[in-house]
Short mmCIF file of C-alpha atoms in Angstrom, two decimals:
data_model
loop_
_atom_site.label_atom_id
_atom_site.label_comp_id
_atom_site.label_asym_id
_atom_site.label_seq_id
_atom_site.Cartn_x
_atom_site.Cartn_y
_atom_site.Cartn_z
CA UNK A 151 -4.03 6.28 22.07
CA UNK A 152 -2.97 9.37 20.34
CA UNK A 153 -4.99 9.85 16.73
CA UNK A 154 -3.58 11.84 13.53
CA UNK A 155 -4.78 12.51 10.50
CA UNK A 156 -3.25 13.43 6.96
CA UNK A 157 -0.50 16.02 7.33
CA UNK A 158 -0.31 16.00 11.04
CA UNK A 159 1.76 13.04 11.25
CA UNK A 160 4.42 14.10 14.12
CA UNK A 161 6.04 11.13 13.97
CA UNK A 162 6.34 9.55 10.94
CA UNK A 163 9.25 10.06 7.36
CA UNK A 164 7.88 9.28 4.20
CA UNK A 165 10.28 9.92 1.35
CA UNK A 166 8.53 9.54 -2.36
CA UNK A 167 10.78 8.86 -4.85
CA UNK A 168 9.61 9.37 -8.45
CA UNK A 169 11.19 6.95 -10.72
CA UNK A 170 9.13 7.72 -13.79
CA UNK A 171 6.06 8.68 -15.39
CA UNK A 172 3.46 6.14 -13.58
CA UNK A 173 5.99 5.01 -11.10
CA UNK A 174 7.32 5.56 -7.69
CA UNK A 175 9.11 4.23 -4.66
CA UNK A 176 8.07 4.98 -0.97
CA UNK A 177 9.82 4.61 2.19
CA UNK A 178 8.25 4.62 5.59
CA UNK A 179 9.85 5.05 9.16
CA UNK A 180 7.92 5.71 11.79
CA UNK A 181 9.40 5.89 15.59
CA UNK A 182 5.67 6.72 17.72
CA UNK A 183 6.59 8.05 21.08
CA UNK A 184 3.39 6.12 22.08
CA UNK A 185 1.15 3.76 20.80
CA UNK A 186 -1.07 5.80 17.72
CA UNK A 187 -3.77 5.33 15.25
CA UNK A 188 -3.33 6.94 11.73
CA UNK A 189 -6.33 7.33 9.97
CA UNK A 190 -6.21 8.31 5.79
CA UNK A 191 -9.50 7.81 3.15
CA UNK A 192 -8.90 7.73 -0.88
CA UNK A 193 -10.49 8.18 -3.56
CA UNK A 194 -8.44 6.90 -6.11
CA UNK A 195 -5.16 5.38 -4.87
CA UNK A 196 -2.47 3.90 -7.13
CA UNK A 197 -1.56 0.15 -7.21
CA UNK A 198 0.73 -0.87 -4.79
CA UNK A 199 3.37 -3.46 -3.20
CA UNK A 200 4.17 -3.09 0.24
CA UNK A 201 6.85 -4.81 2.00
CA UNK A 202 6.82 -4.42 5.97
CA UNK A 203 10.13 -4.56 7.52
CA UNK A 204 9.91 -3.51 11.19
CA UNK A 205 7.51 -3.11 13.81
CA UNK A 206 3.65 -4.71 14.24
CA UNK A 207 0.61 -2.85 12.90
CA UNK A 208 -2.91 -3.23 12.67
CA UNK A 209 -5.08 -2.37 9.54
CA UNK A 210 -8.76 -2.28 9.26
CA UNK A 211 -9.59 -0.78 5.34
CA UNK A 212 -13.46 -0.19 4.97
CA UNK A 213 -14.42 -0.01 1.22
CA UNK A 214 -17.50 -0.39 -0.84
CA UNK A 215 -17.67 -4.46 -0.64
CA UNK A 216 -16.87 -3.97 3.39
CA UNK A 217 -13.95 -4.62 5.72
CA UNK A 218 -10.63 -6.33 5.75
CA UNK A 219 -8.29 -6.53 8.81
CA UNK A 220 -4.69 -7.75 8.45
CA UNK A 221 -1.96 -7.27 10.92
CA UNK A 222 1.89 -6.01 9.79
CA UNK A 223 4.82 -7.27 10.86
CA UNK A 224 8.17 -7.39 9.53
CA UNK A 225 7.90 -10.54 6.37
CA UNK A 226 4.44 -8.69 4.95
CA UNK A 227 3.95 -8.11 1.55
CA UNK A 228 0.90 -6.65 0.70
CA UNK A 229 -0.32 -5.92 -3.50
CA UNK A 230 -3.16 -3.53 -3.04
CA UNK A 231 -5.31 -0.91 -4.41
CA UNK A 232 -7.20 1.17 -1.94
CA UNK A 233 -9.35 3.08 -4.02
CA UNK A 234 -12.50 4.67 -2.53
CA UNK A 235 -11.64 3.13 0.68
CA UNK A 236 -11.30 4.68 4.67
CA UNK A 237 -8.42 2.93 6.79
CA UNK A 238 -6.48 3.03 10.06
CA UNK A 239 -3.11 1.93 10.55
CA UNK A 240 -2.63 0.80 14.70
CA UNK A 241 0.57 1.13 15.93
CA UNK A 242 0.32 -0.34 19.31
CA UNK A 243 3.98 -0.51 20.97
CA UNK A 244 6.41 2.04 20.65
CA UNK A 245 8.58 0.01 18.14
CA UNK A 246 10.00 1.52 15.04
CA UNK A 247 7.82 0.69 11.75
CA UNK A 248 9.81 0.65 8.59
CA UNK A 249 7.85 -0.16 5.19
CA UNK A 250 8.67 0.25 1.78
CA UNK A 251 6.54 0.40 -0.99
CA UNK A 252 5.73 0.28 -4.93
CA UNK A 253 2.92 2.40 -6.36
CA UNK A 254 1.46 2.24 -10.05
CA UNK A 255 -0.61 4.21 -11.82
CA UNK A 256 -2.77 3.10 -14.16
CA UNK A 257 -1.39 4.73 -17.26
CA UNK A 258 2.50 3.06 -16.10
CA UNK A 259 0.82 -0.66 -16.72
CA UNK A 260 -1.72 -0.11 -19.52
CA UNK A 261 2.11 1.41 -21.25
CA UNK A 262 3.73 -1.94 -20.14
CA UNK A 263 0.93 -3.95 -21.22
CA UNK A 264 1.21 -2.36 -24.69
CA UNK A 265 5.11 -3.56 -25.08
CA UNK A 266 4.33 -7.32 -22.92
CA UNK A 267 1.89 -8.48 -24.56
CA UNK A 268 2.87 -12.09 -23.45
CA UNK A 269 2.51 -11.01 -19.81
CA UNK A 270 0.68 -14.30 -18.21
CA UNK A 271 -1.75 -13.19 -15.81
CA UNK A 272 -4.77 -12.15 -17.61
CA UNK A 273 -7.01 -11.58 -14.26
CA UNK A 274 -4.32 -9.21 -13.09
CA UNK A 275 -3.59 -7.50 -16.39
CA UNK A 276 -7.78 -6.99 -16.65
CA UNK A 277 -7.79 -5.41 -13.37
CA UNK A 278 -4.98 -3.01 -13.86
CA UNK A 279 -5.87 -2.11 -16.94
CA UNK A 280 -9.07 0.02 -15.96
CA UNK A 281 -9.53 3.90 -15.90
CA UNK A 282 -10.15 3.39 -12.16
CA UNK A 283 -8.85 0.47 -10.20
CA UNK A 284 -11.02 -0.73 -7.79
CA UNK A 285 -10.14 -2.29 -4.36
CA UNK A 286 -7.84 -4.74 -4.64
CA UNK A 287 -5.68 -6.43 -1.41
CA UNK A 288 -3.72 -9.22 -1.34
CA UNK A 289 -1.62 -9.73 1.55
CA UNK A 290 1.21 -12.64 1.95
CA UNK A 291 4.24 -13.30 2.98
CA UNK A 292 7.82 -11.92 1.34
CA UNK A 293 9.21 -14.44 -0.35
CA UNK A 294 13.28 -14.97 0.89
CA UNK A 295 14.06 -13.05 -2.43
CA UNK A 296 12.12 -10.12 -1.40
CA UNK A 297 13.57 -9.90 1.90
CA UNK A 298 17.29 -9.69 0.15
CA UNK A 299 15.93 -7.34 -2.17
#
């Protein structure tokens, strides 16, 4: 199994789109020649909703309270914060993985906070609220709206 790191991804297009201030939209395709193991650690990382569209992955994210392993494949939705974390992404067939993803900064939701005040979730609006966020991950399914979307 081939390994690469940050910046020497061969195989792999990820377009960042900046929306606005706080905000941005990522797309992922990835066509390995073989199967591969991508490895990436953080520090701080922004808040995040991934959608997995094509292909099957394998995550393992080590972070300060310890591990969580989840497995992609196309229907995943996955609201996350990595920070301070190490991870590897497994691509084990030669199948093309397509993702695309959401990612918040802090200062985007403490703004929309400010103007929502009504916002309902008060566990999530605590967490996202914070200087730092710390490791968050929920993974689930797409709901059939998401997958139109």
């Amino acid at each position: 199994m081939n390994r690469e790191r940050p910046g020497s991804y061969s195989c792999i297009d990820v377009q960042h789109i900046h929306v606005k201030q706080g905000l941005q939209l990522v797309l992922v395709d990835c066509e390995p020649p073989e199967p591969i193991l991508f490895e990436f650690e953080t520090d701080e990382a922004p808040f995040e909703f991934s959608f997995h569209l094509s292909g099957h992955t394998r995550y393992c994210v080590t972070h300060q309270k310890g591990k969580d392993r989840f497995n992609g494949s196309p229907g995943l939705n996955v609201a996350a914060a990595f920070s301070q974390s190490y991870a590897t992404m497994e691509v084990f067939d030669c199948a093309a993985i397509r993702m695309v993803a959401i990612q918040i900064e802090p200062c985007f939701f403490r703004q929309y906070f400010d103007a929502h005040k009504d916002f309902g979730l008060p566990d999530l609006m605590d967490l996202l609220q914070k200087e730092r966020l710390p490791f968050y991950l929920r993974p689930s399914t797409m709901t059939p709206s998401m997958s139109i979307v």
